[in-house]
mmCIF file of C-alpha atoms and ligand atoms in Angstrom:
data_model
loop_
_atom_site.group_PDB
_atom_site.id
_atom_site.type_symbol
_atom_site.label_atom_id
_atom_site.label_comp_id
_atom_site.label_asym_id
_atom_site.label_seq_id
_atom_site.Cartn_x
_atom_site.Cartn_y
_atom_site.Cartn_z
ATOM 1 C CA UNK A 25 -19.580 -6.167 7.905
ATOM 2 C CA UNK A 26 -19.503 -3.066 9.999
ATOM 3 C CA UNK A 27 -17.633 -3.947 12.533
ATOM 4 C CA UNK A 28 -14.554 -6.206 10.587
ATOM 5 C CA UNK A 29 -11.611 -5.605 8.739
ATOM 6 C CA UNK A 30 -12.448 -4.295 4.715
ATOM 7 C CA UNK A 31 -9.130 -5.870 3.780
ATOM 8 C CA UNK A 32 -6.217 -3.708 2.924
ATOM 9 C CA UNK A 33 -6.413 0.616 3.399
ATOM 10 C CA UNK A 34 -3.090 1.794 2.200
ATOM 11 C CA UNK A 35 0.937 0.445 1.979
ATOM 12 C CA UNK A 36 3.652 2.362 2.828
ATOM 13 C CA UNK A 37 6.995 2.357 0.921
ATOM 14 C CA UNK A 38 10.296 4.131 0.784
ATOM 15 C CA UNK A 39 11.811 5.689 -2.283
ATOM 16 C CA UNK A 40 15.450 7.415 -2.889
ATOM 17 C CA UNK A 41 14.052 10.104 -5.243
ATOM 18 C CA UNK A 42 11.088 11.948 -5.312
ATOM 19 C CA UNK A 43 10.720 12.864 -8.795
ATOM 20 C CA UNK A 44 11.566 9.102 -10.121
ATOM 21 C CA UNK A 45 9.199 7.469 -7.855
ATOM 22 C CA UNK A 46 6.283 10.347 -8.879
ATOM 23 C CA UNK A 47 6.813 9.686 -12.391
ATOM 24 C CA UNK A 48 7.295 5.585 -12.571
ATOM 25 C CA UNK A 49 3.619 5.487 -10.794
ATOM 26 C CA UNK A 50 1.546 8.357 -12.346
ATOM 27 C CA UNK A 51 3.472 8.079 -15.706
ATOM 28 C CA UNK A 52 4.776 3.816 -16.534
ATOM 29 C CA UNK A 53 1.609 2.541 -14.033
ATOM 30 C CA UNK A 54 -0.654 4.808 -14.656
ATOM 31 C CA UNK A 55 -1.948 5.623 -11.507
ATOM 32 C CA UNK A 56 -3.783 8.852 -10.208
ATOM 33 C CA UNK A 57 -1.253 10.867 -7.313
ATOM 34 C CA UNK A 58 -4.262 11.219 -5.369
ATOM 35 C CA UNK A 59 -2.244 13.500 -2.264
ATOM 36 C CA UNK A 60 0.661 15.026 -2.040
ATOM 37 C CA UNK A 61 1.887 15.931 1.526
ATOM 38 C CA UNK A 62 4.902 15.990 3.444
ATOM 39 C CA UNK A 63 5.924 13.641 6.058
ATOM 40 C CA UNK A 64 4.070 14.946 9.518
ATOM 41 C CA UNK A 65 7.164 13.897 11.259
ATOM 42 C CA UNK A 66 9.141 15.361 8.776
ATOM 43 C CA UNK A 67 8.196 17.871 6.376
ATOM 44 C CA UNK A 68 10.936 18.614 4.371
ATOM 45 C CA UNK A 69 10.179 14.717 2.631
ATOM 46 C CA UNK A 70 6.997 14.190 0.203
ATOM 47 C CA UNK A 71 4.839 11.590 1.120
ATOM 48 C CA UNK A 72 2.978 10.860 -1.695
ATOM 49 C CA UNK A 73 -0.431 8.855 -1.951
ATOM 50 C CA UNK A 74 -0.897 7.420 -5.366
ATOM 51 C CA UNK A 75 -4.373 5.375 -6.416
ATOM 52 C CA UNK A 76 -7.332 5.543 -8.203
ATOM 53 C CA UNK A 77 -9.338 8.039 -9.034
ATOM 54 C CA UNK A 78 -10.698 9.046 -5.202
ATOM 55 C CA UNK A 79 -8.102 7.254 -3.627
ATOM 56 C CA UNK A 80 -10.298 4.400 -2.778
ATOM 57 C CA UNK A 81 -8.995 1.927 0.318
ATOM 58 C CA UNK A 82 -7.873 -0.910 -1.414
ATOM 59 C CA UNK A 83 -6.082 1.417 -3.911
ATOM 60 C CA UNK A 84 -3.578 3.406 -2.193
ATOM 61 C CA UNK A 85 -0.050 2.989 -2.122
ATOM 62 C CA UNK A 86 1.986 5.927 -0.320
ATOM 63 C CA UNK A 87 5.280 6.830 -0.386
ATOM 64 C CA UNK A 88 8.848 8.593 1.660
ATOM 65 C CA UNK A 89 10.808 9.705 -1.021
ATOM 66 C CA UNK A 90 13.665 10.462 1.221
ATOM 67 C CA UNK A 91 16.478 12.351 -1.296
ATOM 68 C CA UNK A 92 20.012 9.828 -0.811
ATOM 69 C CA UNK A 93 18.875 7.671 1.432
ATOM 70 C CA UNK A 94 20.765 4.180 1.052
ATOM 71 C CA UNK A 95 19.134 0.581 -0.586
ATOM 72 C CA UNK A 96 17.203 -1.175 2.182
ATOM 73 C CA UNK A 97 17.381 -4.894 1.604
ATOM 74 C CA UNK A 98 14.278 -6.749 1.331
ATOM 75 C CA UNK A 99 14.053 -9.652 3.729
ATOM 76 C CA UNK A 100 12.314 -11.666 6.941
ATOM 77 C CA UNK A 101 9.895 -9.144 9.477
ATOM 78 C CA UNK A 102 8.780 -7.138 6.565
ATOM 79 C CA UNK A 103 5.823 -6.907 3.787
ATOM 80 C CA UNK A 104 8.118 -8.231 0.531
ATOM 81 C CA UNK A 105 5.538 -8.165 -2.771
ATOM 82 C CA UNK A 106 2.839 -5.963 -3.758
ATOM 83 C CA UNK A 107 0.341 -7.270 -5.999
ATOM 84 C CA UNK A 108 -2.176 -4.877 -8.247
ATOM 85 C CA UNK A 109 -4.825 -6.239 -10.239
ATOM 86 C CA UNK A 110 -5.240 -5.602 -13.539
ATOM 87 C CA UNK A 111 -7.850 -7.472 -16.115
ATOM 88 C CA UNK A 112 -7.633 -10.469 -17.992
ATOM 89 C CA UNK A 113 -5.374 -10.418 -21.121
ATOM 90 C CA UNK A 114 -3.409 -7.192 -19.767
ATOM 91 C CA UNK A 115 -0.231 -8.898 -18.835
ATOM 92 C CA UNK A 116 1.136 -9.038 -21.615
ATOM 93 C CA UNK A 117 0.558 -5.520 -22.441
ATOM 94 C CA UNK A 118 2.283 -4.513 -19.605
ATOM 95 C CA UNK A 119 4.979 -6.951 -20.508
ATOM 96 C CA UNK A 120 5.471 -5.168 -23.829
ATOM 97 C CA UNK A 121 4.873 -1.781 -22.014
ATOM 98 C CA UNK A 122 7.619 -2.517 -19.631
ATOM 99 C CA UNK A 123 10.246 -3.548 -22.030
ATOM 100 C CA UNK A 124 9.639 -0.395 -23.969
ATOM 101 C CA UNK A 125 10.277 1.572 -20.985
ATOM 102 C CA UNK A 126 12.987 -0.420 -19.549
ATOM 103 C CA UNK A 127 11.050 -1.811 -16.401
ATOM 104 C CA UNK A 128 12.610 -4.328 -14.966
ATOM 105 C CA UNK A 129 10.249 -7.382 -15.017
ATOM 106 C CA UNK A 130 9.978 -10.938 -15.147
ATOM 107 C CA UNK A 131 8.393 -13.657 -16.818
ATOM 108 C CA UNK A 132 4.755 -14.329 -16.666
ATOM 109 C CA UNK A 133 4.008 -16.700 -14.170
ATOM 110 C CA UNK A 134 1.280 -18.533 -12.568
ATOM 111 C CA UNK A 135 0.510 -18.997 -8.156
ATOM 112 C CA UNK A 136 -2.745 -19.897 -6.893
ATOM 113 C CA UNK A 137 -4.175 -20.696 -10.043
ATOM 114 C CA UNK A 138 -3.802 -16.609 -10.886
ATOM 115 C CA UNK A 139 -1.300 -15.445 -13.901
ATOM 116 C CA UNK A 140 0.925 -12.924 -12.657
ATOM 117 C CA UNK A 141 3.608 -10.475 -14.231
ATOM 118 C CA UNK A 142 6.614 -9.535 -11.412
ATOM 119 C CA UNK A 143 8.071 -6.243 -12.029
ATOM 120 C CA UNK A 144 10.213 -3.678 -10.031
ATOM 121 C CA UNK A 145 10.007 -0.066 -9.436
ATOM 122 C CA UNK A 146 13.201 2.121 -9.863
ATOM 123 C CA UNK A 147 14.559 1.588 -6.066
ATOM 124 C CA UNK A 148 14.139 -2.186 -6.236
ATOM 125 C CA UNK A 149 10.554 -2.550 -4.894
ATOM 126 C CA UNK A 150 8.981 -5.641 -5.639
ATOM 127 C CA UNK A 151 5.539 -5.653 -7.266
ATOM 128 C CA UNK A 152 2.961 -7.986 -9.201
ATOM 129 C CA UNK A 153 0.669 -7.307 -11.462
ATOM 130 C CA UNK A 154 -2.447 -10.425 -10.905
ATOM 131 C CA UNK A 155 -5.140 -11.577 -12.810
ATOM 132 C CA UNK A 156 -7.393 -12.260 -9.946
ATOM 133 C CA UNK A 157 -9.654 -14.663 -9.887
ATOM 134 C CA UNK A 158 -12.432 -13.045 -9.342
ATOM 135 C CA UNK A 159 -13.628 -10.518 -12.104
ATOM 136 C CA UNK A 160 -11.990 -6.879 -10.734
ATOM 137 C CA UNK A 161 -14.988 -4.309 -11.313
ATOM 138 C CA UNK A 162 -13.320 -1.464 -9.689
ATOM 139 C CA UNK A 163 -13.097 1.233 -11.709
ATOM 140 C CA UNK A 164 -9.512 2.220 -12.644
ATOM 141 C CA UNK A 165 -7.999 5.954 -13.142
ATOM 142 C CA UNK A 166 -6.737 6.094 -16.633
ATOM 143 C CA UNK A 167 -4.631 7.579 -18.786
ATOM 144 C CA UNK A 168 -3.527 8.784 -22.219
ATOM 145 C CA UNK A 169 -0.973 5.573 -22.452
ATOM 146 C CA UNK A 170 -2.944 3.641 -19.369
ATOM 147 C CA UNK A 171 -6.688 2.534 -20.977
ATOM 148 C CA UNK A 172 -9.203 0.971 -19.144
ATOM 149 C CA UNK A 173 -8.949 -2.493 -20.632
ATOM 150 C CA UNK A 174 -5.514 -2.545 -19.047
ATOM 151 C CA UNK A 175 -5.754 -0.342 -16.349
ATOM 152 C CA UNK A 176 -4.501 -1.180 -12.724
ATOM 153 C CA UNK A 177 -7.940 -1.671 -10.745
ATOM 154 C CA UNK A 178 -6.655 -1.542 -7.105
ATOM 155 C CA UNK A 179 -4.401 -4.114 -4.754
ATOM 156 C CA UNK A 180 -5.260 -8.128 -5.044
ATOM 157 C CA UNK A 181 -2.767 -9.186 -2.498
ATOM 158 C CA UNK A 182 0.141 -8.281 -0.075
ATOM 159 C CA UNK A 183 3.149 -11.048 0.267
ATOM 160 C CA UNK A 184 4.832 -11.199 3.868
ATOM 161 C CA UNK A 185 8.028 -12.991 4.242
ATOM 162 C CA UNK A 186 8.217 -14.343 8.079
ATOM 163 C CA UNK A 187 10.873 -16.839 9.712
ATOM 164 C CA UNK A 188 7.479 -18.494 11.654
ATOM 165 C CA UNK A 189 4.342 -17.873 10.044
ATOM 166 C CA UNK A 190 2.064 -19.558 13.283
ATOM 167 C CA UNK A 191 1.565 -16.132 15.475
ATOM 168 C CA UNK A 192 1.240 -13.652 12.168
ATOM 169 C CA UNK A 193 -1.388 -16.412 11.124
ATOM 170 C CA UNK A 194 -3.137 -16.248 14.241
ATOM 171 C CA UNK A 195 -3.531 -12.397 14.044
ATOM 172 C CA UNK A 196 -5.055 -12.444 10.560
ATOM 173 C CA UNK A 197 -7.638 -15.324 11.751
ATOM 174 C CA UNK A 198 -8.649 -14.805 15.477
ATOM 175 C CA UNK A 199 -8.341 -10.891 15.364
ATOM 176 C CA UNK A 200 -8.626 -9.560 11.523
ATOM 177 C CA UNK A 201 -11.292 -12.232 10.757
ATOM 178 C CA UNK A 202 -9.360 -13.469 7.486
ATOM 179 C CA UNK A 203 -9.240 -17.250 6.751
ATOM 180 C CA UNK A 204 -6.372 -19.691 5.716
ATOM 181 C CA UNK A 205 -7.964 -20.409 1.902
ATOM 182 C CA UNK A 206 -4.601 -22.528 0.255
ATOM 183 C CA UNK A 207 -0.986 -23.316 0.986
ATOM 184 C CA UNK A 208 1.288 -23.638 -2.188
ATOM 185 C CA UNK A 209 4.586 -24.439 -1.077
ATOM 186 C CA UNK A 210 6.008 -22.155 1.210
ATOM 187 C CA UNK A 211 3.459 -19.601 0.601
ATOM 188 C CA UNK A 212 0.030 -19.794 2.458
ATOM 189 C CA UNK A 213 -2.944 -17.242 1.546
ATOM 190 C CA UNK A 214 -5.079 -16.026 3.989
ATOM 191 C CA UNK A 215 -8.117 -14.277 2.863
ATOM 192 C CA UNK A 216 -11.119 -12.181 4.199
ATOM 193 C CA UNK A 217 -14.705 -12.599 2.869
ATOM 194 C CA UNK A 218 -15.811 -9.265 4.348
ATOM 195 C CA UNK A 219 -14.727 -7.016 1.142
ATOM 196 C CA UNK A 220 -14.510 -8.211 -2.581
ATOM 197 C CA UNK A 221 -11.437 -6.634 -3.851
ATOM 198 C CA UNK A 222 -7.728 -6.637 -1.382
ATOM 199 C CA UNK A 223 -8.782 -8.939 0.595
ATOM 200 C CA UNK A 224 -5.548 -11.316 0.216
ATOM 201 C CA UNK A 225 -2.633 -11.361 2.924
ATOM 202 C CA UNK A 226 0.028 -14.567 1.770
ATOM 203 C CA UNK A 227 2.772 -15.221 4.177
ATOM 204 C CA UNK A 228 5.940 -16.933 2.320
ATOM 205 C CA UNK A 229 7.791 -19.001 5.575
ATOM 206 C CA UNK A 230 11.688 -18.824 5.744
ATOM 207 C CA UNK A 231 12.936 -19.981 8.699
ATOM 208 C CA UNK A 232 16.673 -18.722 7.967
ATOM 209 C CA UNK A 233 15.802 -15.861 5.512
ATOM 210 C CA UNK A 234 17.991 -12.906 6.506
ATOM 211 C CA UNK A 235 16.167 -10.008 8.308
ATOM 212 C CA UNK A 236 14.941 -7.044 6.130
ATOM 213 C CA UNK A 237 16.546 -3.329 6.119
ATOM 214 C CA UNK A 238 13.925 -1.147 5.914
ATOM 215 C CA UNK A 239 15.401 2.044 3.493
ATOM 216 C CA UNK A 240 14.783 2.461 0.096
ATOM 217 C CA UNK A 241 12.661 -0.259 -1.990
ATOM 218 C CA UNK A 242 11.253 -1.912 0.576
ATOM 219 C CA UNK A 243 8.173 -1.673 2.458
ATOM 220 C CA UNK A 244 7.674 0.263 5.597
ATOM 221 C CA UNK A 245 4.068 -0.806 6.963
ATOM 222 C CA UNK A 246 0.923 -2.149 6.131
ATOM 223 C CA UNK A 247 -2.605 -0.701 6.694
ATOM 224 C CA UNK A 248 -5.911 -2.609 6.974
ATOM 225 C CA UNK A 249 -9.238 -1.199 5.999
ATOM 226 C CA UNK A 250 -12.001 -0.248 8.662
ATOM 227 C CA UNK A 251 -15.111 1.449 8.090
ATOM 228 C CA UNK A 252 -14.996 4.608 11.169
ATOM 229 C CA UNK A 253 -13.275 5.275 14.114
ATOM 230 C CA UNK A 254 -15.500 3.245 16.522
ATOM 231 C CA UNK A 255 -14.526 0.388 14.616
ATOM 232 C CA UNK A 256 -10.796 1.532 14.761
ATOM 233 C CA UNK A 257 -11.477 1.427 18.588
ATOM 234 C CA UNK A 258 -12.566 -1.901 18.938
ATOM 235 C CA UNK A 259 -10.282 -3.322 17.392
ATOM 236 C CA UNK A 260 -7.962 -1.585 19.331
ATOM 237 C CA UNK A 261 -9.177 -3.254 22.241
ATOM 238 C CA UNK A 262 -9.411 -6.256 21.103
ATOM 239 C CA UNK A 263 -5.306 -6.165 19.691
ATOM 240 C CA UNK A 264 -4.474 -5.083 23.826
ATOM 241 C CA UNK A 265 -6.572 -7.955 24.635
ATOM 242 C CA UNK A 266 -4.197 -10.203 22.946
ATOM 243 C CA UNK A 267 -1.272 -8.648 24.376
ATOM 244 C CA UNK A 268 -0.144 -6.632 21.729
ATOM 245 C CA UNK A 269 1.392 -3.161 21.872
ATOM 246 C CA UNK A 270 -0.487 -0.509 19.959
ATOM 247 C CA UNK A 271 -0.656 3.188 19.697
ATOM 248 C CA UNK A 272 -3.507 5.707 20.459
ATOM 249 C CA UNK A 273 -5.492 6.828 17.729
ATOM 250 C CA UNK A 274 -3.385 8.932 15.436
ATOM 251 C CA UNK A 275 -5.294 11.700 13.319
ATOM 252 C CA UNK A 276 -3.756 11.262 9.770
ATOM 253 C CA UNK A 277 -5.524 14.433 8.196
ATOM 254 C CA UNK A 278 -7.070 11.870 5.487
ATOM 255 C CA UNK A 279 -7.885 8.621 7.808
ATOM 256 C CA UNK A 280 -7.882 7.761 11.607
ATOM 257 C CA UNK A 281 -4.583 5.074 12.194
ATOM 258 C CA UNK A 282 -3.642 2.516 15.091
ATOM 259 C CA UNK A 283 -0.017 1.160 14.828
ATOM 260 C CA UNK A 284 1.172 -2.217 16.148
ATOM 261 C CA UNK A 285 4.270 -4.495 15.532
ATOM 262 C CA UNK A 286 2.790 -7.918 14.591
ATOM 263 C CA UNK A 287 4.692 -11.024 16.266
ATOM 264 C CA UNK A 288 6.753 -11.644 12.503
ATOM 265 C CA UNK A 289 8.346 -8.204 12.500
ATOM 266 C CA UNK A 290 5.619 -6.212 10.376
ATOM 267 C CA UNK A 291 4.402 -2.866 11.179
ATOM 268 C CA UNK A 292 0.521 -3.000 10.757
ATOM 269 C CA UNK A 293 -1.395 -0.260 10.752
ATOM 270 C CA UNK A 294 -5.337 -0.062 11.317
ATOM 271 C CA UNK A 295 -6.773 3.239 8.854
ATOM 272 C CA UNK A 296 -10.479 4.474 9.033
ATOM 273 C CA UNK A 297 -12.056 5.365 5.570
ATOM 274 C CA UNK A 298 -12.619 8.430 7.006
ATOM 275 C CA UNK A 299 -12.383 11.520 6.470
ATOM 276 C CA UNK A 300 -10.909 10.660 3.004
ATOM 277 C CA UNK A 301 -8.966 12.604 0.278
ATOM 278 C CA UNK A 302 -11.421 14.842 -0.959
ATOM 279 C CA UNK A 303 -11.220 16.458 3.200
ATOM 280 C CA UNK A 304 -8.853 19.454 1.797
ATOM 281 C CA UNK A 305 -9.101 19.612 -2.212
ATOM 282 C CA UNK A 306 -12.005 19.311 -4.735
ATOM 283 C CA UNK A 307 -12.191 15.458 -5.942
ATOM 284 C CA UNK A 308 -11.283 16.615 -9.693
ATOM 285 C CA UNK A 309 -8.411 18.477 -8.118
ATOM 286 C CA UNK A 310 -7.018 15.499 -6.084
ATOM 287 C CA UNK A 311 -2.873 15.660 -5.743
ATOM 288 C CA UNK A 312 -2.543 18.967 -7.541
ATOM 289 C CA UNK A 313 -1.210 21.124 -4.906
ATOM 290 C CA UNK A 314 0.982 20.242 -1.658
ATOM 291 C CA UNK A 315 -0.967 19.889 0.914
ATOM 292 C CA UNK A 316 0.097 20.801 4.679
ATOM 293 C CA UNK A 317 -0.855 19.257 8.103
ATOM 294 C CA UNK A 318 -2.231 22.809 9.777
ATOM 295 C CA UNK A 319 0.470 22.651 12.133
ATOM 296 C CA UNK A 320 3.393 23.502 9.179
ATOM 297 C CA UNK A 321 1.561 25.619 7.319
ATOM 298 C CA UNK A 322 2.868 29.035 8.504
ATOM 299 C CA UNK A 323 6.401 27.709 6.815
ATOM 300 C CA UNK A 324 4.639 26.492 3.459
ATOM 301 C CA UNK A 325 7.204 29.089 1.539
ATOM 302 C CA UNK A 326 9.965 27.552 3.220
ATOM 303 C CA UNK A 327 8.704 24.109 2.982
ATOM 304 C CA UNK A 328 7.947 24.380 -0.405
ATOM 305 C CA UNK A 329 11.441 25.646 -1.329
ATOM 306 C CA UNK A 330 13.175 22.927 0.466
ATOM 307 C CA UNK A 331 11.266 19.877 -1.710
ATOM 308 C CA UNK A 332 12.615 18.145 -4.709
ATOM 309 C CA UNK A 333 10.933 19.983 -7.650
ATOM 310 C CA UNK A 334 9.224 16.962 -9.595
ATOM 311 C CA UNK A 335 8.474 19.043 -13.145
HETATM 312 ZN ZN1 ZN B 16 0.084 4.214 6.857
#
């Protein structure tokens, strides 16, 4: 197990408003903002981490809440559903929960044999919440509105929408280690046995889907789970082997990342589990104060003025 892929790390989305995006996740879903940073490459945007309670892998969905910036289009080349699991019998809680608050949602619905409720976030992002299969004993964050019974344990699955699913396929199997478990229509799951919990990837094939526009409500990359950053480097190797193109290791202040363009358009990341959240703030203190790469934190007042105040 040490040396494979632990399913998903982290996805990475883009939001229009900082504030709006922090509250729809802590607040409607209930989730813990487990970091909040700025983007390394530019700091006068958030990038927020929002999870469970440590910010497990397997939990953590990020965001660049860039202020203005225009709808992206969800499409072909890009990661197109998030699913989140959630117990049996919650759905239609969060049904009822999502009405109330004017969530824009659809009907329950059933794929693989798992009940799901589709839902969007304020910019447009498409999201799931699953019943999995298997019984979810993660243990969720909670919250006054959010109880356990309910609560969102973690991601079950990530949909990709490819024009040719063959050579995306082939990376999951012969590289990540996953397996093709069921095809149901157009959609075909791949899974991993290596890690209980995340371990889905489904690919949804449309040959003459238009391509995606990657701005606001839509996905920017997707990060896979490994344990340390010799296993990081192995894979690595193993991705050149192939004849991929992939970056050096990139120091992410909370986990060690590899980038690489997959053959369908998707920007797949590889993300260490360590160092972890808790590398710069006290676990019960988690996402209470911004946190700065060292390199911009002799303009922290300046910084600091220049973000969107989310209170
Ligand atoms: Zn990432």
């Amino acid at each position: 197990m040490e040396n494979k892929i632990l399913g998903l790390h982290h996805i990475t989305a883009i939001a229009g408003n900082a504030k709006r995006n922090h509250d729809f996740y802590t607040k409607v879903l209930g989730l813990r903002m487990v970091k909040k940073t700025v983007n390394f490459d530019d700091p006068g945007t958030y990038h927020f981490y929002f999870g469970d309670e440590t910010g497990s892998p397997g939990s953590i969905l990020t965001f660049f809440p860039w202020e203005g910036i225009g709808q992206g289009r969800t499409g072909a080349g890009m990661a197109t559903e998030i699913g989140y699991s959630v117990p049996a019998g919650s759905l239609e809680f969060w049904a009822a929960r999502f009405d109330q608050l004017k969530v824009a949602h659809g009907p329950i619905r059933e794929s693989f044999g798992e009940q799901y409720l589709p839902f969007t976030d304020p910019d447009g992002l498409n999201l799931n919440l699953v019943v999995s299969a298997k019984n979810d004993t993660r243990k969720p964050w909670t919250t006054d509105e959010v109880a356990e019974v309910v609560a969102i344990r973690g991601f079950h699955n990530i949909v990709l929408t490819l024009h040719e699913m063959r050579e995306t396929g082939e990376v999951l199997t012969d590289i990540f280690g996953y397996r093709l478990s069921a095809t149901e229509a157009s959609r075909t799951r791949f899974i991993t046995d290596e890690i209980e919990h995340a371990s889905i990837v489904d690919i949804i094939e449309v040959p003459d889907e238009k391509p995606g526009i990657n701005a606001a409500g839509t996905n920017h990359h997707v990060a896979f789970r490994v344990s340390n950053e010799e296993v990081l480097m192995n894979f690595r190797d193993k991705i050149i082997a192939k004849g991929f193109s992939i970056t050096p290791k990139i120091d992410r202040d909370y986990f060690f990342s590899l980038y690489f363009r997959e053959p369908g358009g998707v920007l797949f990341e590889l993300a260490t589990d360590n160092p972890g959240f808790a590398r710069d703030e006290a676990p019960e203190a988690l996402g209470t104060s911004l946190k700065l790469p060292t390199q911009y934190e002799s303009y922290r007042s300046k910084i600091e003025a220049s973000l969107p105040k989310l209170d």
